CSV table of C-alpha atoms in Angstrom, one decimal:
chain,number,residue,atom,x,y,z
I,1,UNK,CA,0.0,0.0,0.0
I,2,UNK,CA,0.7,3.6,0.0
I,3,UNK,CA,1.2,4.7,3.8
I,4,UNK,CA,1.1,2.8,6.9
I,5,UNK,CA,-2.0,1.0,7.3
I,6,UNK,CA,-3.8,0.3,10.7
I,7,UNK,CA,-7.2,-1.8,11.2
I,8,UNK,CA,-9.4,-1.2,13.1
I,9,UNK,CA,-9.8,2.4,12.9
I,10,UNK,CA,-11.5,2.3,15.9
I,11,UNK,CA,-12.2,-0.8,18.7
I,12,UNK,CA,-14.8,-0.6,21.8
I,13,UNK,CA,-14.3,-3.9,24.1
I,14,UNK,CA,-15.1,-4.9,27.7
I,15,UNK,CA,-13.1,-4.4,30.4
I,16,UNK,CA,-11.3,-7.7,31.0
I,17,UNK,CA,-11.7,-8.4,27.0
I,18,UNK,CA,-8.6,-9.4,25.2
I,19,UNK,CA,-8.0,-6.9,21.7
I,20,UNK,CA,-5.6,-7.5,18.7
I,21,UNK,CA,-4.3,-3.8,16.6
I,22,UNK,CA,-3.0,-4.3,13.7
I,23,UNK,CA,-0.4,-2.3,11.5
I,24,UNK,CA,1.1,-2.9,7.6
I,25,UNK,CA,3.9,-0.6,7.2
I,26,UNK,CA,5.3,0.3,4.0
I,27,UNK,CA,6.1,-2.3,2.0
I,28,UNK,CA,10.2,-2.6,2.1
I,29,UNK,CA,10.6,-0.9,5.5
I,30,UNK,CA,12.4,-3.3,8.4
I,31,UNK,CA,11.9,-1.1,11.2
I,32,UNK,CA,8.5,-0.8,12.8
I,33,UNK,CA,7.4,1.1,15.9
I,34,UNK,CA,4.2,1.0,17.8
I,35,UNK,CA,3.1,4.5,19.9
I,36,UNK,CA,0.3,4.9,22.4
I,37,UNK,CA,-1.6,8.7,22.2
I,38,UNK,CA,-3.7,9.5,25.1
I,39,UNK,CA,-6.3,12.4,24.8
I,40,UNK,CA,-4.2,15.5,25.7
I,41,UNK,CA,-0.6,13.9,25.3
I,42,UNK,CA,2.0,13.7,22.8
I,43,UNK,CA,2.6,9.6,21.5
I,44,UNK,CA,4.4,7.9,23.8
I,45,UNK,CA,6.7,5.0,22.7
I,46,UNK,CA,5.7,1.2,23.2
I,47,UNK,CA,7.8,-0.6,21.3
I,48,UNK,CA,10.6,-1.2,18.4
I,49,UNK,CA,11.0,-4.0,15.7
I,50,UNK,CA,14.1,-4.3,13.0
I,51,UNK,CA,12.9,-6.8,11.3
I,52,UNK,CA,11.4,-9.8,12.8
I,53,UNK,CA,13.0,-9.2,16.1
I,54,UNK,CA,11.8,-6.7,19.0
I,55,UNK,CA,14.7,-4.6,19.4
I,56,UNK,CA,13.4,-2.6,22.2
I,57,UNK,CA,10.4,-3.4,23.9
I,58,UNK,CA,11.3,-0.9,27.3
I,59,UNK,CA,7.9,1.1,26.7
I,60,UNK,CA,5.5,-1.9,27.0
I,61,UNK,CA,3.3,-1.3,30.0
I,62,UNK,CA,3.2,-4.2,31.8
I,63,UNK,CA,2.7,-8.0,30.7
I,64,UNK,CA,-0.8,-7.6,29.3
I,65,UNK,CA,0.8,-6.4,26.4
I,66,UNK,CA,2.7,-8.1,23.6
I,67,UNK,CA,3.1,-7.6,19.8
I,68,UNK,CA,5.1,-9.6,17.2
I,69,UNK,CA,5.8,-9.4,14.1
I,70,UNK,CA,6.6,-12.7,12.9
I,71,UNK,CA,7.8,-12.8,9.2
I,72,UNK,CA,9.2,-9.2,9.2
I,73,UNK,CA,6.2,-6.7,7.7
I,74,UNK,CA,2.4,-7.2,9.6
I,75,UNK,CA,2.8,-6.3,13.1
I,76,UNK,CA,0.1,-7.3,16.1
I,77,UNK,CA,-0.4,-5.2,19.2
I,78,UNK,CA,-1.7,-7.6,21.5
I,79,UNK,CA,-3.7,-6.7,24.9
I,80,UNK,CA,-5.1,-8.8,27.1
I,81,UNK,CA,-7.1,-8.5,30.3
I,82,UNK,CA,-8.2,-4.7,29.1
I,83,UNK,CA,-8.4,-1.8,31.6
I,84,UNK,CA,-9.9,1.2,31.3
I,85,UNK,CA,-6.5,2.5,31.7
I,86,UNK,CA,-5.7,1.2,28.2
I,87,UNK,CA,-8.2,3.5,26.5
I,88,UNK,CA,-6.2,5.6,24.0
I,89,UNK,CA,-5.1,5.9,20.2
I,90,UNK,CA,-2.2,3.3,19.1
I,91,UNK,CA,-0.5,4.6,16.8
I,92,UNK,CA,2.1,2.5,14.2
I,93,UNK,CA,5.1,3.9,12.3
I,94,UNK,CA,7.6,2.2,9.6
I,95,UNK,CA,10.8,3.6,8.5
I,96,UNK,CA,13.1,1.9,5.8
I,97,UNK,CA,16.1,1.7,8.3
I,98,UNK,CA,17.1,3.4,11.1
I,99,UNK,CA,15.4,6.8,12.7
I,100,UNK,CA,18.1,8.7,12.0
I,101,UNK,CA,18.6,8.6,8.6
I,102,UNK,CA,15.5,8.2,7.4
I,103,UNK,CA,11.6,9.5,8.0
I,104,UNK,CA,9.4,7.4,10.0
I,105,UNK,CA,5.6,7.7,8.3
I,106,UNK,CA,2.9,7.1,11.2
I,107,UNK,CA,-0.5,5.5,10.3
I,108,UNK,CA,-3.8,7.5,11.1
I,109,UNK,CA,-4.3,5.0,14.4
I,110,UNK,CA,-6.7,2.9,16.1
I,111,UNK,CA,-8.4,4.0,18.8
I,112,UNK,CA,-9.4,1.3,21.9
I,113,UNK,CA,-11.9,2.5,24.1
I,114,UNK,CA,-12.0,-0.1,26.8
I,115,UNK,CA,-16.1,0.3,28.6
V,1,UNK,CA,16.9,9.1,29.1
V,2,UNK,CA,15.4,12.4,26.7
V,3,UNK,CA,12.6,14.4,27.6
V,4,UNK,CA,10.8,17.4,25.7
V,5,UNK,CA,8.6,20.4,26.9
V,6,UNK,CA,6.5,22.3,24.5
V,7,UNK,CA,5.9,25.5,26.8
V,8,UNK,CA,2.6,26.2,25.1
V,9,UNK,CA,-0.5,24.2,24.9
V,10,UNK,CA,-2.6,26.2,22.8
V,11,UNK,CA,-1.6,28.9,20.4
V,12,UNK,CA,-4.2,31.0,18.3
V,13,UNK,CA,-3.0,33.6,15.8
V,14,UNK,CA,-4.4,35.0,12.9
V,15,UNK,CA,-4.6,34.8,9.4
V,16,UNK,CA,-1.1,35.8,8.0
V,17,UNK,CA,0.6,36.7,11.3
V,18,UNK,CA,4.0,35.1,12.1
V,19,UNK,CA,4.1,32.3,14.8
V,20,UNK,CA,7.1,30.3,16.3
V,21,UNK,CA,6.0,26.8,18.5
V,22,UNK,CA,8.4,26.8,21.3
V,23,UNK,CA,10.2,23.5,21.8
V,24,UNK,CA,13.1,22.5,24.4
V,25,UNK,CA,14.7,19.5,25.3
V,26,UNK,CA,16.9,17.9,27.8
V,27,UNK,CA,18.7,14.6,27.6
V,28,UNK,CA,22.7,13.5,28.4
V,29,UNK,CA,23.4,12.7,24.9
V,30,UNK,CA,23.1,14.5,21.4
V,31,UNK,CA,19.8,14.1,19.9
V,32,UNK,CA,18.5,13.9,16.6
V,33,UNK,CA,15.3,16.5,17.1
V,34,UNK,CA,11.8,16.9,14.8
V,35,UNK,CA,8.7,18.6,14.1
V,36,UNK,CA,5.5,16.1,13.3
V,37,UNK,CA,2.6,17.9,12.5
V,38,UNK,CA,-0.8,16.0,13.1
V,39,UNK,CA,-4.4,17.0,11.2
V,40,UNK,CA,-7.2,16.7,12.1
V,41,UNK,CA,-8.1,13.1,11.5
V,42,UNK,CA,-4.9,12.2,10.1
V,43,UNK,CA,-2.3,10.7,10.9
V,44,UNK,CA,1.5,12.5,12.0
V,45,UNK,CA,3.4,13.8,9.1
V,46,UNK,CA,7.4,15.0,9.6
V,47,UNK,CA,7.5,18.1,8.7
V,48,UNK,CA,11.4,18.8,9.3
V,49,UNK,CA,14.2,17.6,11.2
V,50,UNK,CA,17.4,18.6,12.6
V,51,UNK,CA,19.9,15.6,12.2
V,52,UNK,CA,23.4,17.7,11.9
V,53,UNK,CA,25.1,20.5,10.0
V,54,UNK,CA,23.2,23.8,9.6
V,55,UNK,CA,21.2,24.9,12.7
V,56,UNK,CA,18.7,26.2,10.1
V,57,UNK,CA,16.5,23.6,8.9
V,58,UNK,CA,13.7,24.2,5.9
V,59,UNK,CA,10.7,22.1,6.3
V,60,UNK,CA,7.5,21.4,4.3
V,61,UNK,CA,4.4,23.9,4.1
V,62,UNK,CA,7.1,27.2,4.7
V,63,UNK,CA,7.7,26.5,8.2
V,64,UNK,CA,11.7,26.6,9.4
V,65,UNK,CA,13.4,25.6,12.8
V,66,UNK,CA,16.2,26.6,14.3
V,67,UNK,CA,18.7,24.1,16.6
V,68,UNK,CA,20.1,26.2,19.8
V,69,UNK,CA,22.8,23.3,21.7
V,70,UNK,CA,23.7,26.2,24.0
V,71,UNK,CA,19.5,26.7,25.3
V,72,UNK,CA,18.5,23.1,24.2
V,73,UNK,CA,15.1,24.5,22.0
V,74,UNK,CA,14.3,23.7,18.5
V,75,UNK,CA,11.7,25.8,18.3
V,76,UNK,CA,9.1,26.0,15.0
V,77,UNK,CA,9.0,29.4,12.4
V,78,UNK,CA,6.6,30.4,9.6
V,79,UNK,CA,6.3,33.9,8.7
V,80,UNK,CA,3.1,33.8,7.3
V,81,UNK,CA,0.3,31.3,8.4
V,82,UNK,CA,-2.7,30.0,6.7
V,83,UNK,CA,-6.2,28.4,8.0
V,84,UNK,CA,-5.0,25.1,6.4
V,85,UNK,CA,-2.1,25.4,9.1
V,86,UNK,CA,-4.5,24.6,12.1
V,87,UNK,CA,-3.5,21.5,13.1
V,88,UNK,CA,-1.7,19.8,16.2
V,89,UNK,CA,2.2,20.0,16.7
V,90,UNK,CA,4.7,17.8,18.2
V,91,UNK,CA,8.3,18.6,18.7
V,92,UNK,CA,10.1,15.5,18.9
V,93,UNK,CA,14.0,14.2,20.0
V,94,UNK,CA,15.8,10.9,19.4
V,95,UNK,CA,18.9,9.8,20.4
V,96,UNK,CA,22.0,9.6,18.4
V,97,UNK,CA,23.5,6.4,20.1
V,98,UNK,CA,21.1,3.4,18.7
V,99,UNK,CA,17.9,4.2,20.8
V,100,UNK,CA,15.3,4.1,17.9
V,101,UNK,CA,12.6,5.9,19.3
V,102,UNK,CA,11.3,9.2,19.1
V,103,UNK,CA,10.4,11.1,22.6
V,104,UNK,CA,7.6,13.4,22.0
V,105,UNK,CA,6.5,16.8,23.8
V,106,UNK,CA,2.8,17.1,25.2
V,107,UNK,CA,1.8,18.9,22.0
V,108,UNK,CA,0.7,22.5,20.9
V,109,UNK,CA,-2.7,23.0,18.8
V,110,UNK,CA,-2.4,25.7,16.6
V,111,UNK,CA,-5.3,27.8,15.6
V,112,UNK,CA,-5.9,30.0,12.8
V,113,UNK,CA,-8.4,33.0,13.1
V,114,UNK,CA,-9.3,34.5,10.0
């Protein structure tokens, strides 16, 4: 596709529901980064993929969340046990390699609104 | 660790007026430092960076930033602005030693008054 792609657009669950996000970055790019956007706040960083491999998951809140990205393109923000807490926009970014050399292009976001 | 402060939450100026976004920054290493501009409805788009060389950096839509090591601030420039520049803006830092993440500021929402 053209730009980074996210589905759902937008996700209402249960508290205590288990939710999967989903992101396909630009075709060709190896790095791959998933943000969380509360109402008010600037993105704040969750986790980093090069490749196939999380290179640094240090933002991840706790253990109820996860996300792979097993053959190196689709990635899967996984939550289980949703709070209330979690309610927010999730936002994904690609890049072709690292930050620094090159622009990252966000997706337009999903936003989880845990009732 | 990095951190970012955007001193102003809201800014609302008028059609054609000059405006500057005030950005600074703190962190123990150098940074690679940006400006993401976010629509409404849309998702973030860069709309310049700072990676090295001149402190002057050019960006899309006539905006300009300038890179102060000595105060820490990139802060954001356009002479002129336009309706079609209301949006929301986040100044933005990375570190230059292998952390590949962006730390972002709380976030300024410009409006434009005609």
């Amino acid at each position: 596709g053209a730009g980074v792609s996210q589905t759902p657009s937008n996700k209402v669950t249960e508290k205590g529901k288990y939710v999967e996000l989903r992101c396909d970055p630009i075709s060709g790019h190896t790095a791959l980064y998933w943000y969380r956007q509360s109402l008010g706040q600037g993105p704040e960083f969750l986790i980093y993929f090069q490749g196939t491999g999380a290179a640094d998951d240090s933002g991840l809140p706790n253990d109820r969340f996860f996300a792979v990205r097993p053959e190196g393109s689709v990635s899967t923000l996984k939550i289980q046990r949703t709070e209330r807490g979690d309610s927010a926009v999730y936002l994904c970014a690609s890049s072709l390699i690292a930050l620094g050399d090159t622009e990252a292009f966000f997706g337009q976001g999903t936003r989880l609104t845990v009732v | 660790a990095q951190s970012v402060t955007q001193l102003d939450s809201q800014v609302p100026v008028f059609e054609e007026a000059p405006v500057e976004l005030r950005c600074n920054y703190s962190s123990s290493v150098s940074v690679y430092l940006f400006w993401y501009v976010q629509y409404p409805n849309q998702g973030l788009q860069l709309l310049l960076k700072y990676l090295s060389g001149s402190t002057l950096v050019k960006g899309i839509n006539g905006f300009e930033a300038e890179f102060n090591k000595s105060q820490t601030s990139f802060h954001l420039r356009k002479p002129s602005v336009h309706i079609s520049d209301t949006a929301e803006y986040f100044c933005a830092v990375s570190d230059m030693e292998g952390a590949q993440k962006l730390v972002f500021g709380q976030g300024t929402r410009l409006t434009i008054n005609p």
